[in-house]
XYZ file of C-alpha atoms in Angstrom:
706
model
C -18.448 -20.525 68.129
C -20.189 -22.135 65.160
C -23.779 -21.012 65.663
C -25.898 -19.577 62.853
C -25.349 -15.875 63.382
C -25.114 -12.885 61.076
C -21.326 -13.311 60.848
C -21.325 -15.468 57.713
C -23.891 -13.255 55.991
C -21.937 -10.131 56.909
C -18.741 -11.682 55.579
C -20.394 -12.547 52.275
C -21.940 -9.068 52.094
C -18.568 -7.466 52.729
C -16.976 -9.479 49.916
C -19.837 -8.601 47.549
C -19.498 -4.886 48.330
C -15.727 -5.061 47.856
C -16.230 -6.747 44.483
C -18.775 -4.074 43.493
C -16.375 -1.266 44.426
C -13.524 -2.902 42.511
C -15.699 -2.992 39.408
C -16.738 0.637 39.920
C -13.095 1.690 40.295
C -12.250 -0.202 37.102
C -15.052 1.640 35.281
C -13.698 5.004 36.471
C -10.172 4.108 35.388
C -11.346 2.911 31.965
C -13.248 6.162 31.457
C -9.867 7.902 31.599
C -11.193 10.980 33.372
C -13.835 11.631 30.716
C -16.817 10.779 32.887
C -18.552 14.101 32.188
C -19.121 15.392 28.665
C -22.465 17.188 28.555
C -24.841 19.527 30.402
C -28.496 20.360 29.807
C -30.273 23.516 31.016
C -33.948 22.649 30.778
C -36.856 25.003 30.150
C -38.432 23.936 33.467
C -35.413 25.233 35.372
C -33.772 21.856 36.026
C -30.257 20.999 34.939
C -28.596 17.693 34.234
C -25.008 16.578 33.810
C -24.541 13.833 31.197
C -21.765 11.266 31.443
C -20.467 7.846 30.489
C -22.134 6.259 33.513
C -24.645 7.203 36.181
C -23.556 8.470 39.602
C -25.720 9.204 42.638
C -25.266 11.114 45.859
C -24.628 8.335 48.422
C -26.884 9.992 51.009
C -29.729 11.675 49.137
C -29.568 9.309 46.116
C -30.041 12.337 43.878
C -28.429 11.901 40.435
C -25.060 13.618 40.138
C -24.371 12.293 36.641
C -26.967 10.884 34.223
C -25.903 7.862 32.174
C -25.809 8.726 28.449
C -28.099 5.750 27.779
C -30.856 6.887 30.146
C -34.063 8.286 28.534
C -33.359 11.685 30.106
C -30.069 11.927 28.171
C -31.612 11.430 24.760
C -32.350 15.137 24.376
C -28.603 15.797 24.479
C -28.336 13.985 21.129
C -31.648 14.755 19.448
C -32.657 18.303 20.469
C -32.496 20.923 17.706
C -33.481 24.604 17.489
C -36.639 23.550 15.635
C -37.386 20.770 18.141
C -35.636 21.710 21.397
C -37.388 18.942 23.357
C -37.541 21.046 26.504
C -33.864 22.062 26.348
C -32.842 25.704 26.635
C -29.074 25.285 26.427
C -27.035 22.227 25.544
C -23.371 22.400 26.508
C -20.521 20.171 25.426
C -17.987 19.741 28.220
C -14.364 19.028 27.372
C -12.005 17.414 29.868
C -8.308 16.733 30.193
C -7.797 13.918 32.606
C -10.000 14.716 35.582
C -10.216 18.477 34.959
C -12.789 20.382 32.886
C -10.954 22.140 30.049
C -13.832 23.701 28.096
C -17.577 24.296 28.101
C -19.216 25.130 24.764
C -22.916 26.088 25.101
C -25.478 25.977 22.289
C -28.780 27.852 22.550
C -31.763 25.777 21.443
C -34.685 27.833 22.728
C -35.762 31.452 22.322
C -36.153 31.611 26.095
C -32.533 30.630 26.697
C -30.311 32.992 28.609
C -28.725 35.705 26.485
C -25.577 35.186 28.560
C -24.863 31.937 26.734
C -21.796 32.339 24.547
C -22.099 31.734 20.817
C -21.334 28.175 19.888
C -17.643 27.553 19.312
C -16.056 24.938 17.024
C -18.323 21.945 16.704
C -17.491 19.115 19.076
C -18.319 16.762 16.223
C -15.950 18.458 13.778
C -13.212 18.523 16.379
C -13.670 14.809 17.024
C -13.677 13.706 13.373
C -10.675 15.901 12.542
C -8.388 14.669 15.316
C -5.478 12.325 14.666
C -6.174 8.600 14.577
C -4.307 6.213 16.841
C -3.996 2.442 16.873
C -7.081 2.293 19.134
C -10.615 3.460 18.429
C -12.204 5.871 20.906
C -15.871 6.149 21.792
C -18.154 8.789 20.242
C -20.436 9.052 23.238
C -20.119 12.856 23.342
C -20.821 13.343 19.619
C -23.502 10.793 18.702
C -25.677 12.231 15.938
C -29.436 11.958 15.492
C -29.535 9.153 12.900
C -26.934 7.236 14.898
C -28.845 7.680 18.163
C -32.017 6.305 16.572
C -30.195 3.109 15.602
C -28.335 2.762 18.892
C -31.625 2.880 20.821
C -33.628 0.689 18.410
C -35.619 -2.141 19.982
C -33.790 -5.356 20.725
C -36.128 -7.946 19.223
C -35.438 -9.551 15.866
C -32.707 -8.690 13.402
C -31.668 -5.135 12.555
C -29.526 -4.441 9.476
C -27.594 -1.176 9.452
C -26.458 -0.268 5.942
C -23.857 2.478 5.864
C -21.214 3.592 3.435
C -17.612 4.397 4.329
C -17.080 6.720 7.289
C -20.695 6.734 8.439
C -19.811 5.453 11.897
C -21.137 1.906 11.522
C -18.622 0.457 13.946
C -19.144 3.215 16.498
C -22.902 2.730 16.271
C -22.497 -1.037 16.731
C -20.342 -0.667 19.848
C -22.526 1.983 21.433
C -25.577 -0.136 20.647
C -23.932 -2.976 22.585
C -23.496 -0.669 25.581
C -27.069 0.614 25.231
C -28.804 -2.778 25.046
C -26.805 -3.964 28.059
C -28.071 -0.925 29.960
C -31.677 -1.154 28.767
C -32.013 -4.944 29.064
C -29.533 -5.631 31.855
C -31.671 -8.224 33.655
C -31.580 -10.476 30.607
C -28.288 -9.648 28.935
C -26.217 -9.524 32.118
C -26.862 -13.282 32.329
C -26.527 -14.157 28.645
C -24.044 -11.560 27.412
C -23.539 -9.908 24.040
C -21.278 -11.263 21.299
C -19.542 -8.830 18.936
C -18.054 -10.357 15.777
C -15.489 -8.333 13.850
C -13.827 -9.014 10.495
C -10.310 -9.831 11.771
C -8.031 -9.763 14.849
C -6.557 -6.357 13.911
C -10.041 -4.888 14.035
C -10.692 -6.413 17.467
C -7.512 -4.832 18.836
C -8.555 -1.530 17.301
C -11.959 -1.468 19.069
C -10.894 -3.225 22.279
C -10.937 -0.121 24.525
C -14.308 1.338 23.515
C -16.670 -0.761 25.618
C -14.479 -0.748 28.757
C -14.456 3.057 28.517
C -18.262 2.875 28.643
C -18.167 0.639 31.710
C -19.269 -2.633 30.082
C -17.722 -6.056 30.746
C -20.515 -8.393 29.575
C -19.358 -8.395 25.955
C -17.297 -11.030 24.155
C -15.244 -9.798 21.193
C -14.298 -12.316 18.524
C -13.829 -12.784 14.815
C -14.404 -15.828 12.658
C -10.684 -16.521 13.091
C -11.265 -17.498 16.748
C -14.998 -18.246 16.831
C -14.448 -21.917 17.659
C -12.606 -22.390 20.989
C -9.251 -24.096 20.596
C -8.963 -23.395 16.845
C -7.321 -20.349 15.260
C -7.413 -19.552 11.544
C -4.217 -17.943 10.279
C -4.945 -17.561 6.574
C -7.543 -16.600 3.969
C -8.672 -18.859 1.139
C -8.820 -17.680 -2.434
C -12.177 -16.068 -3.202
C -13.579 -18.961 -5.265
C -12.615 -21.506 -2.590
C -14.135 -19.376 0.182
C -17.360 -19.025 -1.807
C -17.855 -22.792 -2.094
C -16.951 -23.425 1.552
C -19.471 -20.793 2.613
C -22.523 -22.325 0.941
C -25.333 -23.729 3.056
C -25.017 -27.004 1.127
C -21.792 -27.641 3.039
C -23.823 -28.194 6.221
C -25.326 -31.283 4.577
C -21.874 -32.369 3.406
C -20.570 -32.279 6.985
C -23.671 -34.108 8.225
C -23.055 -36.857 5.658
C -19.452 -37.138 6.847
C -20.601 -37.554 10.434
C -23.151 -40.231 9.487
C -20.444 -42.207 7.727
C -18.692 -42.498 11.116
C -21.746 -44.165 12.678
C -21.376 -47.966 12.325
C -19.358 -47.661 9.104
C -18.678 -51.423 8.745
C -20.394 -53.966 6.545
C -22.486 -56.739 8.066
C -22.108 -59.347 9.324
C -19.773 -57.980 11.982
C -17.724 -60.561 13.900
C -16.014 -59.977 17.255
C -13.721 -62.407 19.040
C -13.597 -61.497 22.719
C -10.653 -62.000 25.084
C -12.429 -65.140 26.305
C -12.144 -66.424 22.685
C -15.931 -66.361 22.394
C -17.105 -65.210 18.985
C -20.084 -62.953 18.386
C -21.633 -62.495 14.959
C -23.939 -59.493 14.498
C -26.026 -59.390 11.340
C -26.998 -56.379 9.250
C -30.505 -56.025 10.633
C -29.203 -55.677 14.190
C -26.613 -53.082 13.145
C -29.179 -51.081 11.166
C -31.656 -51.192 14.047
C -28.940 -50.072 16.466
C -27.948 -47.149 14.219
C -31.594 -46.065 13.909
C -32.109 -46.317 17.669
C -29.075 -44.138 18.354
C -30.093 -41.440 15.864
C -33.567 -41.252 17.384
C -32.024 -40.109 20.671
C -31.350 -36.739 18.933
C -28.042 -36.534 20.769
C -24.878 -35.466 18.977
C -22.536 -38.184 17.756
C -19.932 -38.035 20.545
C -22.499 -37.456 23.265
C -24.273 -40.641 22.127
C -21.153 -42.710 22.747
C -21.911 -43.733 26.397
C -25.410 -44.847 25.354
C -24.010 -46.743 22.378
C -21.455 -48.511 24.592
C -24.166 -49.664 27.001
C -26.623 -50.772 24.302
C -23.967 -52.543 22.242
C -22.572 -54.423 25.267
C -26.121 -55.502 26.120
C -26.601 -56.687 22.527
C -23.424 -58.761 22.735
C -24.321 -60.038 26.227
C -27.831 -61.074 25.124
C -26.478 -62.939 22.129
C -23.844 -64.767 24.170
C -26.270 -65.730 26.949
C -29.079 -66.770 24.638
C -26.886 -69.130 22.596
C -24.475 -70.414 25.240
C -24.708 -74.229 25.192
C -27.957 -74.124 23.228
C -28.770 -74.862 19.630
C -31.362 -72.103 19.432
C -31.683 -68.653 21.029
C -33.822 -68.404 24.158
C -35.101 -65.538 26.257
C -32.710 -64.410 29.004
C -33.438 -62.536 32.222
C -32.773 -58.771 31.647
C -30.910 -58.565 34.954
C -28.539 -61.291 33.792
C -27.963 -59.349 30.574
C -27.200 -56.161 32.490
C -24.779 -57.934 34.850
C -22.972 -59.670 31.994
C -22.797 -56.393 30.021
C -21.059 -54.760 33.013
C -18.492 -57.571 33.010
C -17.901 -57.065 29.274
C -16.910 -53.446 29.955
C -13.474 -54.826 30.941
C -12.960 -56.627 27.607
C -10.377 -54.709 25.525
C -11.359 -56.416 22.260
C -14.958 -55.394 22.716
C -13.797 -51.855 23.536
C -11.821 -51.799 20.268
C -14.940 -52.902 18.370
C -16.951 -50.103 19.967
C -14.254 -47.605 18.921
C -14.575 -48.855 15.358
C -18.367 -48.818 15.256
C -18.977 -45.507 17.032
C -15.660 -43.632 17.379
C -15.144 -40.409 19.299
C -14.318 -37.900 16.548
C -12.968 -34.351 16.784
C -14.219 -31.644 14.402
C -10.664 -31.098 13.180
C -10.155 -34.766 12.303
C -13.530 -35.046 10.588
C -13.122 -31.955 8.378
C -9.462 -32.661 7.640
C -10.261 -36.189 6.458
C -13.245 -34.941 4.456
C -11.224 -32.290 2.612
C -8.173 -34.482 2.020
C -9.970 -37.513 0.562
C -11.515 -36.797 -2.875
C -13.454 -40.091 -2.815
C -14.937 -39.389 0.614
C -15.758 -35.840 -0.468
C -17.523 -37.115 -3.587
C -19.573 -39.530 -1.468
C -20.557 -36.838 1.034
C -21.109 -34.004 -1.466
C -23.157 -35.367 -4.379
C -24.871 -31.971 -4.694
C -21.582 -30.302 -5.760
C -20.084 -30.617 -9.216
C -16.564 -31.871 -9.870
C -15.113 -28.357 -10.199
C -16.502 -27.237 -6.839
C -15.300 -30.388 -5.110
C -11.840 -29.876 -6.597
C -11.709 -26.423 -4.996
C -12.433 -27.926 -1.578
C -9.633 -30.512 -1.543
C -6.814 -29.674 0.903
C -3.363 -30.452 -0.460
C -1.121 -28.561 1.972
C -0.285 -28.340 5.669
C -0.973 -24.606 5.921
C -3.412 -24.929 8.802
C -6.975 -23.742 8.979
C -8.393 -20.868 6.942
C -11.125 -18.452 8.015
C -13.473 -20.237 5.604
C -12.802 -23.520 7.396
C -14.079 -22.234 10.746
C -17.830 -22.479 9.906
C -17.204 -26.012 8.583
C -15.470 -26.943 11.831
C -18.260 -25.293 13.816
C -20.867 -27.299 11.914
C -18.910 -30.455 12.666
C -18.595 -29.484 16.341
C -22.364 -28.990 16.602
C -23.089 -32.394 15.039
C -20.350 -34.262 16.879
C -20.632 -32.661 20.296
C -17.898 -32.938 22.881
C -16.220 -36.101 24.048
C -18.336 -36.831 27.150
C -15.696 -38.876 28.949
C -13.612 -36.004 30.425
C -16.786 -34.374 31.768
C -17.916 -37.680 33.259
C -14.568 -38.087 34.990
C -14.713 -34.483 36.219
C -18.188 -35.041 37.666
C -16.971 -38.165 39.415
C -14.057 -36.237 40.919
C -16.414 -33.460 41.985
C -18.760 -35.935 43.684
C -15.834 -37.516 45.519
C -14.553 -34.096 46.586
C -17.992 -33.095 47.871
C -18.247 -36.304 49.835
C -14.876 -35.549 51.438
C -16.026 -31.980 52.219
C -19.232 -33.280 53.825
C -17.313 -35.870 55.824
C -14.913 -33.198 57.082
C -17.755 -30.763 57.877
C -19.641 -33.441 59.772
C -16.493 -34.169 61.757
C -16.213 -30.493 62.700
C -19.861 -30.454 63.787
C -19.420 -33.648 65.816
C -16.383 -32.156 67.565
C -18.307 -28.958 68.240
C -21.259 -30.944 69.617
C -19.007 -32.923 71.946
C -17.597 -29.703 73.473
C -20.706 -27.511 73.635
C -23.565 -29.826 74.622
C -25.891 -28.140 77.138
C -26.303 -29.531 80.631
C -29.639 -31.043 79.665
C -27.944 -32.922 76.815
C -29.393 -30.766 74.040
C -27.437 -28.780 71.516
C -28.298 -26.672 68.485
C -25.646 -25.567 66.009
C -28.258 -24.109 63.649
C -26.195 -25.230 60.645
C -25.974 -28.507 58.711
C -22.868 -30.220 57.378
C -23.982 -29.339 53.814
C -24.321 -25.653 54.717
C -20.937 -25.608 56.426
C -19.245 -27.278 53.452
C -20.938 -24.929 50.965
C -19.514 -21.877 52.765
C -15.992 -23.108 52.117
C -16.471 -23.537 48.368
C -15.199 -21.056 45.855
C -17.543 -18.164 45.135
C -17.328 -17.609 41.368
C -17.264 -13.876 40.644
C -16.206 -14.157 37.007
C -17.979 -11.918 34.496
C -20.553 -13.239 32.055
C -18.028 -12.649 29.251
C -15.455 -14.816 31.048
C -18.004 -17.569 31.595
C -19.213 -17.406 27.989
C -15.679 -17.797 26.642
C -14.952 -20.759 28.913
C -18.174 -22.742 28.362
C -18.783 -24.520 25.070
C -22.245 -24.195 23.597
C -22.900 -20.811 25.253
C -25.789 -18.924 23.649
C -25.956 -15.127 23.759
C -28.828 -12.742 24.254
C -27.729 -10.558 21.345
C -25.123 -10.757 18.568
C -23.615 -7.746 16.794
C -21.693 -8.303 13.567
C -19.489 -5.636 12.014
C -18.629 -5.877 8.310
C -21.601 -8.235 8.097
C -21.536 -8.141 4.306
C -18.514 -10.468 4.533
C -20.488 -13.266 6.188
C -20.976 -16.408 4.154
C -24.303 -18.227 4.547
C -22.541 -20.981 6.525
C -20.838 -18.400 8.788
C -24.221 -16.787 9.456
C -25.561 -20.239 10.354
C -22.765 -20.574 12.941
C -23.782 -17.242 14.494
C -27.493 -18.139 14.530
C -26.488 -21.258 16.447
C -25.004 -18.944 19.098
C -28.166 -16.822 19.271
C -31.261 -19.011 18.790
C -33.530 -16.019 19.463
C -32.116 -14.431 16.271
C -31.621 -11.108 18.054
C -28.998 -9.552 15.775
C -27.550 -6.202 14.822
C -25.780 -6.573 11.465
C -23.812 -3.535 10.324
C -22.008 -3.231 7.038
C -21.891 -1.883 3.523
C -23.030 -4.289 0.852
C -20.969 -2.297 -1.666
C -17.793 -3.256 0.190
C -18.496 -6.994 0.063
C -15.673 -9.069 -1.379
C -17.707 -12.244 -1.872
C -20.098 -13.438 -4.559
C -22.859 -14.107 -2.020
C -22.837 -10.466 -0.913
C -24.670 -8.917 -3.858
C -27.539 -7.715 -1.645
C -28.779 -8.151 1.920
C -31.799 -10.255 0.936
C -29.667 -12.834 -0.868
C -27.384 -13.150 2.151
C -29.914 -13.035 4.986
C -33.392 -14.195 3.923
C -32.683 -17.951 3.890
C -31.887 -17.859 7.639
C -33.334 -14.577 8.930
C -36.779 -14.554 7.373
C -37.473 -10.995 8.422
C -35.278 -8.090 9.378
C -35.537 -4.349 9.789
C -33.209 -2.009 7.947
C -31.775 1.375 8.885
C -29.426 3.462 6.722
C -26.555 5.744 7.739
C -26.141 8.499 5.155
C -23.539 10.939 6.526
C -19.798 10.359 6.104
C -17.921 11.687 9.137
C -14.517 10.205 8.307
C -13.667 10.602 4.646
C -12.888 14.080 3.271
C -15.109 15.152 0.400
C -12.140 15.246 -2.022
C -11.381 11.579 -1.356
C -15.037 10.603 -1.426
C -15.496 12.222 -4.846
C -12.819 9.900 -6.206
C -14.311 6.868 -4.428
C -17.736 7.722 -5.862
C -16.425 6.895 -9.340
C -15.609 3.395 -8.136
C -19.017 3.070 -6.480
C -20.636 3.920 -9.810
C -18.830 0.913 -11.314
C -20.052 -1.335 -8.494
C -23.684 -0.221 -8.593
C -24.790 2.836 -10.591
C -27.978 3.000 -8.502
C -26.108 3.654 -5.266
C -25.198 7.116 -3.984
C -22.106 7.702 -1.888
C -22.673 9.003 1.668
C -22.363 12.764 2.033
C -19.060 13.916 3.546
C -19.428 16.679 6.143
C -15.934 18.085 5.830
C -13.154 18.909 3.418
C -9.446 18.231 3.877
C -8.517 21.042 1.517
C -6.296 18.710 -0.488
C -7.044 16.539 -3.521
C -5.860 12.908 -3.573
C -2.403 12.578 -5.094
C -2.012 10.142 -7.995
C 1.605 9.583 -8.980
C 3.436 7.181 -11.257
C 6.510 5.677 -9.578
C 8.866 3.071 -10.967
C 8.362 -0.391 -9.509
C 11.945 -0.601 -8.234
C 11.648 2.809 -6.567
C 8.369 2.047 -4.794
C 9.981 0.954 -1.503
C 12.123 4.085 -1.239
C 9.090 6.260 -1.988
C 7.185 4.575 0.861
C 10.101 5.191 3.253
C 10.339 8.884 2.346
C 6.614 9.410 2.836
C 6.562 7.513 6.109
C 9.504 9.535 7.501
C 7.847 12.790 6.492
C 4.565 11.772 8.083
C 6.159 10.694 11.364
C 8.016 13.994 11.667
C 4.943 16.136 11.083
C 2.055 14.196 12.603
C 1.068 12.225 15.682
C -1.449 10.086 13.819
C -1.337 6.829 11.850
C 0.013 6.045 8.387
C -1.135 3.083 6.278
C 0.172 1.350 3.182
C -2.518 -0.664 1.398
C -1.524 -3.019 -1.384
C -2.106 -6.439 -2.841
C -0.992 -9.149 -0.401
C 1.647 -10.273 -2.925
C 3.400 -6.892 -2.707
C 3.286 -6.368 1.056
C 6.501 -8.192 2.110
C 8.595 -6.076 -0.246
C 6.913 -2.844 0.837
C 7.284 -3.648 4.544
C 11.022 -4.042 4.088
C 11.190 -0.327 3.287
C 10.806 0.521 6.983
C 13.423 -1.926 8.258
C 15.591 -0.226 10.847
C 12.887 2.074 12.170
C 12.419 2.302 15.921
C 9.611 0.376 17.582
C 7.719 3.544 18.582
C 7.650 4.743 14.968
C 6.662 1.353 13.579
C 3.617 1.275 15.878
C 2.122 4.178 13.925
C 2.686 2.492 10.559
C 0.324 -0.146 9.194
C 0.656 -2.438 6.168
C -2.151 -4.593 4.823
C -4.392 -5.616 1.955
C -7.769 -3.990 1.209
C -9.440 -6.960 2.914
C -7.262 -6.449 6.019
C -8.147 -2.742 6.093
C -11.888 -3.197 6.409
C -13.262 -1.339 9.412
C -9.996 0.550 10.037
C -9.108 4.212 9.491
C -5.844 6.150 9.220
C -4.748 9.781 8.936
C -2.766 9.179 5.767
C -3.139 6.290 3.333
C -0.812 5.308 0.508
C -2.516 2.952 -1.935
C 0.093 1.067 -3.956
C -0.480 -0.462 -7.401
C -4.298 -0.579 -7.434
C -4.081 -2.085 -10.950
C -1.594 -4.801 -9.953
C -3.998 -7.616 -10.838
C -5.105 -7.442 -14.450
C -8.390 -9.285 -13.913
C -11.105 -6.849 -12.843
C -14.590 -7.625 -11.646
C -17.101 -6.330 -9.142
C -15.184 -7.939 -6.281
C -11.972 -6.116 -7.256
C -13.868 -2.818 -7.562
C -15.291 -3.332 -4.067
C -11.814 -3.880 -2.639
C -10.615 -0.706 -4.357
C -13.580 1.164 -2.853
C -12.558 -0.072 0.593
C -8.931 0.975 0.145
C -9.778 4.472 -1.085
C -12.040 5.253 1.858
C -9.717 4.484 4.794
C -8.065 7.938 4.871
C -9.248 10.682 7.238
C -6.837 13.397 6.033
C -4.712 12.532 3.016
C -4.678 9.922 0.238
C -1.901 9.107 -2.224
C -2.039 6.537 -5.027
C 1.308 5.248 -6.301
C 1.441 3.079 -9.406
C 3.826 1.683 -11.996
C 1.127 -0.371 -13.715
C -1.898 1.169 -15.478
C -4.616 2.460 -13.176
C -7.979 0.663 -13.049
C -10.559 2.221 -15.339
C -12.663 3.121 -12.261
C -10.008 5.709 -11.347
C -9.555 7.134 -14.840
C -13.122 7.268 -16.120
C -15.000 10.449 -15.271
C -11.804 12.285 -14.340
């Protein structure tokens, strides 16, 4: 029976509850058994269990587990013996799978029970000393005070987090994403959060952190894949990347787009399939171009309007001069009817394609960078040397520096509207068929259930019946954001933000018009000329921002950091290195090795590491040397190779490894601030042991002050 009852509502409710429980189960599985990690005994006699997510008793609704982001949990991270914040005893709970393996209490108040055991090994020290894997883990159980302050900072505006190596910038960024989604769920659950990392390796490294915290409203990307449908597979040389990253290039792309809008010289003559000839003078073309630009639509999105207006222009001219020696006024309805007929004329369609073509971002930028004359016309603000750097002469595909150029072009061009128009037409036709079918069902039902008095009441319309059969989209906000072009986010978090070019920052601002940003990085690790200080990079587009500093190094042993501090002094004598909280008990090894023996030395060290450790081993070297060094591990099993990493200093940004071998740091003879910054990055990736192998002279940064 098809009456309006509670059946349909109950069915929808059942599906919604099933979807909710599936998501909850996924959150539990992603937590990996580590739901519980803390306990608070409060001075008022209450006690609270702290975990990765909140859980409630299904009957009483009393909290069983307090979400780490809730205000009540903050004392777990900020309470100290001097400022206990109402906490008597704070306990760190260790788990293995779904079983509690340890409870380490810490007395914070003089009134705490004397039965509390003395504090054992610090949970923080245990966490920072453990072996690294190829995936980052969350730090939710060991967040420190200065980190907690940044994680919970207000959402509005732009926040810059400056932190040296090992200060937990990435961890803070990811936990801030989870926190703002919790604190501002009503807004951000609809808009989502975008996290931008420096490269695809980094995204793989952090990919499990947010799922372990129960969040699925985050999109992870890097500049390599920022623009849907385009992937950058290479890096430009530093001087080329610097020019491509300037804000001036936005105007260059705009000029290239404008040159595609009625690019012909007047008068413009068209011979239609009817052999009628139309001559359009320069004033009409100029007026048409001005009219189209005043619509404020993007180039491609203006195409349907241009087609209509141009056909009407041609129709008016043909009708006003047909059989007459002078032009006369013509009925607008006649013009519109004739313009519709002209839509079938292939020669007129070809003219429209020439005057206002549909252009892809890839075609526009490729033509711009391959044609020196076109580039000179579009970029008069650049000098000859800069324009020469921009010219593409190979088929190597897109670089990371090209992505902001393509994004600028995509914003100005817009999408080809024709596929969407066809899709809407198909959708309308499908809905009409659904309504027709639903009405048929209702008519059949009416014929068989009419009351004796001739009345009937289904309580449901054909539209309502058809709507119930349509697909109920339960995709996450992250899935929708990745599938819809032009999506804007509620908040954007950028790791290694010092690597952003001004044009790349412009692309990110386009994705977050509210300018709600968290930008984390270390300006001393910047590899670009524009990254000399945060003001130079940010002020032109983010007029105001707040700054927080991370000062404690949790990753890098003090012995390694002492060596890196010499390099930092070369970069900026005013800067102080972050303070390391632990020692590895072993000084960095610096050893001269013959160039021909370098591969064998790498193999011996890798074998020794794999036999004695469960962590990760990295070889960092100039990109030119990497293929030869990688060949040293040919023949190793797949399981062993997964724990070995090879890359350049630029590739290593944001990553960390138990043991690092830095090869030939003086390979390139030219030395500047950029090279010193890359050396600083390479030196500070190790969490346990660092070795420097060289056959060429060491950079002066490593020898001075020794």
